[in-house]
PDB file of C-alpha atoms in Angstrom:
ATOM      1  CA  UNK F   1       7.597  11.788 -26.734  1.00 62.00           C
ATOM      2  CA  UNK F   2       3.953  11.401 -25.766  1.00 62.00           C
ATOM      3  CA  UNK F   3       4.043   7.817 -27.004  1.00 65.00           C
ATOM      4  CA  UNK F   4       7.047   7.004 -24.752  1.00 63.00           C
ATOM      5  CA  UNK F   5       5.314   8.502 -21.722  1.00 59.00           C
ATOM      6  CA  UNK F   6       2.126   6.578 -22.502  1.00 56.00           C
ATOM      7  CA  UNK F   7       4.019   3.278 -22.946  1.00 59.00           C
ATOM      8  CA  UNK F   8       5.993   3.920 -19.746  1.00 54.00           C
ATOM      9  CA  UNK F   9       2.805   4.641 -17.823  1.00 53.00           C
ATOM     10  CA  UNK F  10       1.161   1.456 -19.145  1.00 51.00           C
ATOM     11  CA  UNK F  11       4.204  -0.663 -18.240  1.00 49.00           C
ATOM     12  CA  UNK F  12       4.378   0.917 -14.775  1.00 53.00           C
ATOM     13  CA  UNK F  13       0.674   0.241 -14.228  1.00 52.00           C
ATOM     14  CA  UNK F  14       0.963  -3.341 -15.518  1.00 52.00           C
ATOM     15  CA  UNK F  15       3.917  -4.261 -13.274  1.00 51.00           C
ATOM     16  CA  UNK F  16       2.427  -2.626 -10.175  1.00 55.00           C
ATOM     17  CA  UNK F  17      -0.930  -4.376 -10.384  1.00 66.00           C
ATOM     18  CA  UNK F  18      -1.804  -6.532  -7.442  1.00 70.00           C
ATOM     19  CA  UNK F  19      -2.837 -10.137  -7.982  1.00 78.00           C
ATOM     20  CA  UNK F  20      -6.407 -11.373  -7.717  1.00 85.00           C
ATOM     21  CA  UNK F  21      -6.777 -13.527  -4.583  1.00 89.00           C
ATOM     22  CA  UNK F  22      -6.924 -17.321  -4.936  1.00 92.00           C
ATOM     23  CA  UNK F  23      -8.005 -17.782  -1.273  1.00 94.00           C
ATOM     24  CA  UNK F  24      -5.467 -20.617  -1.015  1.00 93.00           C
ATOM     25  CA  UNK F  25      -3.803 -20.378   2.430  1.00 92.00           C
ATOM     26  CA  UNK F  26      -0.868 -22.495   1.215  1.00 89.00           C
ATOM     27  CA  UNK F  27       0.246 -20.685  -1.927  1.00 88.00           C
ATOM     28  CA  UNK F  28       2.913 -17.979  -2.059  1.00 85.00           C
ATOM     29  CA  UNK F  29       0.515 -15.221  -3.105  1.00 88.00           C
ATOM     30  CA  UNK F  30       1.121 -12.200  -0.846  1.00 90.00           C
ATOM     31  CA  UNK F  31       0.876  -9.306  -3.329  1.00 90.00           C
ATOM     32  CA  UNK F  32      -2.863  -8.734  -3.038  1.00 90.00           C
ATOM     33  CA  UNK F  33      -5.038  -5.675  -3.176  1.00 88.00           C
ATOM     34  CA  UNK F  34      -6.867  -5.317   0.143  1.00 89.00           C
ATOM     35  CA  UNK F  35      -9.832  -3.716  -1.622  1.00 90.00           C
ATOM     36  CA  UNK F  36     -10.346  -6.882  -3.718  1.00 92.00           C
ATOM     37  CA  UNK F  37     -10.612  -8.947  -0.522  1.00 93.00           C
ATOM     38  CA  UNK F  38     -13.136  -6.536   0.961  1.00 92.00           C
ATOM     39  CA  UNK F  39     -15.170  -6.528  -2.278  1.00 93.00           C
ATOM     40  CA  UNK F  40     -15.353 -10.339  -2.108  1.00 94.00           C
ATOM     41  CA  UNK F  41     -17.120 -10.129   1.258  1.00 94.00           C
ATOM     42  CA  UNK F  42     -14.212 -10.482   3.676  1.00 95.00           C
ATOM     43  CA  UNK F  43     -14.599  -8.674   6.977  1.00 94.00           C
ATOM     44  CA  UNK F  44     -12.130  -7.210   9.475  1.00 93.00           C
ATOM     45  CA  UNK F  45     -11.239  -9.107  12.652  1.00 92.00           C
ATOM     46  CA  UNK F  46      -8.901  -7.404  15.142  1.00 91.00           C
ATOM     47  CA  UNK F  47      -6.236  -9.873  16.306  1.00 89.00           C
ATOM     48  CA  UNK F  48      -4.239  -7.607  18.640  1.00 86.00           C
ATOM     49  CA  UNK F  49      -0.920  -5.764  18.759  1.00 90.00           C
ATOM     50  CA  UNK F  50      -1.822  -3.564  15.794  1.00 91.00           C
ATOM     51  CA  UNK F  51      -2.768  -6.438  13.490  1.00 93.00           C
ATOM     52  CA  UNK F  52      -6.048  -7.351  11.837  1.00 95.00           C
ATOM     53  CA  UNK F  53      -7.242 -10.150   9.572  1.00 94.00           C
ATOM     54  CA  UNK F  54      -9.547 -10.028   6.598  1.00 95.00           C
ATOM     55  CA  UNK F  55     -11.683 -13.188   6.615  1.00 96.00           C
ATOM     56  CA  UNK F  56     -15.158 -14.531   5.912  1.00 95.00           C
ATOM     57  CA  UNK F  57     -16.819 -14.442   9.338  1.00 88.00           C
ATOM     58  CA  UNK F  58     -19.822 -16.637   8.599  1.00 85.00           C
ATOM     59  CA  UNK F  59     -17.970 -19.644   7.153  1.00 93.00           C
ATOM     60  CA  UNK F  60     -16.871 -22.717   9.081  1.00 94.00           C
ATOM     61  CA  UNK F  61     -13.631 -22.874   7.026  1.00 95.00           C
ATOM     62  CA  UNK F  62     -12.265 -19.503   6.051  1.00 96.00           C
ATOM     63  CA  UNK F  63      -8.946 -18.294   4.684  1.00 96.00           C
ATOM     64  CA  UNK F  64      -7.594 -15.067   6.160  1.00 96.00           C
ATOM     65  CA  UNK F  65      -5.055 -12.418   5.217  1.00 95.00           C
ATOM     66  CA  UNK F  66      -3.240 -10.511   7.961  1.00 94.00           C
ATOM     67  CA  UNK F  67      -2.318  -6.834   7.842  1.00 94.00           C
ATOM     68  CA  UNK F  68      -0.841  -4.258  10.202  1.00 92.00           C
ATOM     69  CA  UNK F  69      -2.719  -0.995  10.808  1.00 90.00           C
ATOM     70  CA  UNK F  70       0.399   0.994   9.860  1.00 88.00           C
ATOM     71  CA  UNK F  71       0.599  -0.579   6.399  1.00 81.00           C
ATOM     72  CA  UNK F  72      -2.903  -1.198   5.073  1.00 71.00           C
ATOM     73  CA  UNK F  73      -2.090  -2.831   1.772  1.00 80.00           C
ATOM     74  CA  UNK F  74       0.732  -5.290   2.566  1.00 89.00           C
ATOM     75  CA  UNK F  75      -0.215  -8.868   3.434  1.00 91.00           C
ATOM     76  CA  UNK F  76       2.094  -9.927   6.278  1.00 91.00           C
ATOM     77  CA  UNK F  77       0.703 -13.412   6.884  1.00 91.00           C
ATOM     78  CA  UNK F  78      -2.098 -15.641   5.722  1.00 91.00           C
ATOM     79  CA  UNK F  79      -3.751 -18.865   6.672  1.00 93.00           C
ATOM     80  CA  UNK F  80      -7.117 -20.275   7.642  1.00 95.00           C
ATOM     81  CA  UNK F  81      -9.482 -20.626  10.564  1.00 94.00           C
ATOM     82  CA  UNK F  82     -11.644 -23.727  10.909  1.00 94.00           C
ATOM     83  CA  UNK F  83     -14.439 -23.711  13.482  1.00 93.00           C
ATOM     84  CA  UNK F  84     -14.675 -27.168  15.043  1.00 92.00           C
ATOM     85  CA  UNK F  85     -17.777 -26.437  17.118  1.00 91.00           C
ATOM     86  CA  UNK F  86     -19.296 -24.342  19.912  1.00 89.00           C
ATOM     87  CA  UNK F  87     -19.408 -25.651  23.469  1.00 87.00           C
ATOM     88  CA  UNK F  88     -21.849 -24.389  26.082  1.00 87.00           C
ATOM     89  CA  UNK F  89     -20.287 -24.830  29.506  1.00 84.00           C
ATOM     90  CA  UNK F  90     -20.015 -23.080  32.855  1.00 83.00           C
ATOM     91  CA  UNK F  91     -16.440 -24.326  33.358  1.00 79.00           C
ATOM     92  CA  UNK F  92     -13.507 -21.952  33.446  1.00 75.00           C
ATOM     93  CA  UNK F  93     -11.073 -24.749  32.567  1.00 79.00           C
ATOM     94  CA  UNK F  94     -10.257 -24.110  28.909  1.00 78.00           C
ATOM     95  CA  UNK F  95      -7.911 -27.101  28.779  1.00 81.00           C
ATOM     96  CA  UNK F  96     -10.818 -29.466  29.428  1.00 81.00           C
ATOM     97  CA  UNK F  97     -12.776 -27.905  26.553  1.00 82.00           C
ATOM     98  CA  UNK F  98      -9.709 -27.909  24.309  1.00 82.00           C
ATOM     99  CA  UNK F  99      -9.075 -31.614  24.963  1.00 81.00           C
ATOM    100  CA  UNK F 100     -12.561 -32.798  23.930  1.00 84.00           C
ATOM    101  CA  UNK F 101     -12.492 -35.160  20.971  1.00 86.00           C
ATOM    102  CA  UNK F 102     -13.392 -34.009  17.438  1.00 88.00           C
ATOM    103  CA  UNK F 103     -13.387 -35.419  13.911  1.00 90.00           C
ATOM    104  CA  UNK F 104     -10.988 -34.386  11.159  1.00 92.00           C
ATOM    105  CA  UNK F 105     -13.287 -35.555   8.354  1.00 94.00           C
ATOM    106  CA  UNK F 106     -14.943 -32.188   7.626  1.00 94.00           C
ATOM    107  CA  UNK F 107     -11.755 -30.138   7.704  1.00 94.00           C
ATOM    108  CA  UNK F 108     -10.005 -32.695   5.482  1.00 94.00           C
ATOM    109  CA  UNK F 109     -12.828 -32.332   2.958  1.00 95.00           C
ATOM    110  CA  UNK F 110     -12.068 -28.582   2.922  1.00 93.00           C
ATOM    111  CA  UNK F 111      -8.302 -29.126   2.654  1.00 94.00           C
ATOM    112  CA  UNK F 112      -8.623 -31.644  -0.178  1.00 93.00           C
ATOM    113  CA  UNK F 113      -9.019 -28.842  -2.741  1.00 93.00           C
ATOM    114  CA  UNK F 114      -5.560 -27.570  -1.704  1.00 92.00           C
ATOM    115  CA  UNK F 115      -4.053 -31.085  -1.914  1.00 89.00           C
ATOM    116  CA  UNK F 116      -3.508 -31.230   1.875  1.00 90.00           C
ATOM    117  CA  UNK F 117      -4.466 -33.567   4.720  1.00 90.00           C
ATOM    118  CA  UNK F 118      -4.715 -32.790   8.433  1.00 91.00           C
ATOM    119  CA  UNK F 119      -3.761 -35.489  10.927  1.00 89.00           C
ATOM    120  CA  UNK F 120      -3.180 -35.853  14.643  1.00 87.00           C
ATOM    121  CA  UNK F 121       0.321 -36.900  15.606  1.00 84.00           C
ATOM    122  CA  UNK F 122       1.613 -37.029  19.211  1.00 83.00           C
ATOM    123  CA  UNK F 123      -1.039 -34.577  20.476  1.00 77.00           C
ATOM    124  CA  UNK F 124      -0.179 -32.144  17.671  1.00 82.00           C
ATOM    125  CA  UNK F 125      -2.022 -31.269  14.505  1.00 85.00           C
ATOM    126  CA  UNK F 126       0.002 -31.537  11.329  1.00 85.00           C
ATOM    127  CA  UNK F 127      -0.902 -30.680   7.759  1.00 85.00           C
ATOM    128  CA  UNK F 128       0.876 -32.926   5.324  1.00 81.00           C
ATOM    129  CA  UNK F 129       1.212 -32.187   1.693  1.00 73.00           C
ATOM    130  CA  UNK F 130      -0.130 -35.192  -0.101  1.00 52.00           C
ATOM    131  CA  UNK F 131       2.606 -35.035  -2.745  1.00 47.00           C
ATOM    132  CA  UNK F 132       5.629 -34.240  -0.515  1.00 48.00           C
ATOM    133  CA  UNK F 133       6.961 -34.895   2.965  1.00 43.00           C
ATOM    134  CA  UNK F 134       6.764 -31.245   4.059  1.00 45.00           C
ATOM    135  CA  UNK F 135       4.545 -30.636   7.109  1.00 51.00           C
ATOM    136  CA  UNK F 136       3.036 -27.630   8.792  1.00 58.00           C
ATOM    137  CA  UNK F 137       2.121 -27.486  12.484  1.00 56.00           C
ATOM    138  CA  UNK F 138      -1.194 -25.890  13.378  1.00 78.00           C
ATOM    139  CA  UNK F 139      -2.752 -24.498  16.526  1.00 84.00           C
ATOM    140  CA  UNK F 140      -5.926 -25.730  18.177  1.00 85.00           C
ATOM    141  CA  UNK F 141      -7.541 -23.104  20.370  1.00 86.00           C
ATOM    142  CA  UNK F 142     -10.604 -22.100  22.289  1.00 85.00           C
ATOM    143  CA  UNK F 143     -12.130 -18.657  21.790  1.00 82.00           C
ATOM    144  CA  UNK F 144     -14.410 -17.223  24.461  1.00 78.00           C
ATOM    145  CA  UNK F 145     -17.668 -16.024  22.941  1.00 78.00           C
ATOM    146  CA  UNK F 146     -19.677 -15.152  26.065  1.00 78.00           C
ATOM    147  CA  UNK F 147     -19.982 -16.273  29.695  1.00 78.00           C
ATOM    148  CA  UNK F 148     -21.016 -19.836  28.780  1.00 83.00           C
ATOM    149  CA  UNK F 149     -20.125 -20.339  25.103  1.00 88.00           C
ATOM    150  CA  UNK F 150     -16.718 -21.310  23.811  1.00 89.00           C
ATOM    151  CA  UNK F 151     -15.761 -21.817  20.165  1.00 91.00           C
ATOM    152  CA  UNK F 152     -13.144 -24.446  19.386  1.00 91.00           C
ATOM    153  CA  UNK F 153     -10.999 -23.583  16.366  1.00 93.00           C
ATOM    154  CA  UNK F 154      -8.086 -24.900  14.381  1.00 92.00           C
ATOM    155  CA  UNK F 155      -5.915 -22.211  12.850  1.00 91.00           C
ATOM    156  CA  UNK F 156      -2.971 -22.189  10.486  1.00 90.00           C
ATOM    157  CA  UNK F 157      -0.856 -19.342   9.254  1.00 87.00           C
ATOM    158  CA  UNK F 158       2.328 -18.683   7.407  1.00 85.00           C
ATOM    159  CA  UNK F 159       4.227 -15.395   7.440  1.00 86.00           C
ATOM    160  CA  UNK F 160       5.397 -13.601   4.338  1.00 84.00           C
ATOM    161  CA  UNK F 161       9.055 -14.259   3.695  1.00 77.00           C
ATOM    162  CA  UNK F 162      11.014 -11.045   3.687  1.00 69.00           C
TER     163      UNK F 162
END
């Protein structure tokens, strides 16, 4: 009887283990242990409406995992943030800052390890899988840092399929 309980406990533990993170924003890995992400150096960023991301704050290209405060250990979405640059300006016109030109070379070097390429197409950013025709649309934004510094970012995310 003790042996059956021990085997059952081991099987239960084995099947309920969370996966180790791959930090690939394009894979289908959503069953992650939040504590593993924190141990790896990820930090919390509040993104509003009860959601927060775990990400590496000091990196120019960083994957993130999104959670809701009500359910701390379920990844709801994931993606990446890429910091294009910082702009020092006294303007309040974010569209003019957003429309400044930038190179895709550095971000494509980061995406190469995931077998992806970013390209501009009709004023939109699209990530193409190198091996298929499937595309993802991204968002280019401007984050306000202080009264004269703006950070231009490219972000991508995909929600967990229910």
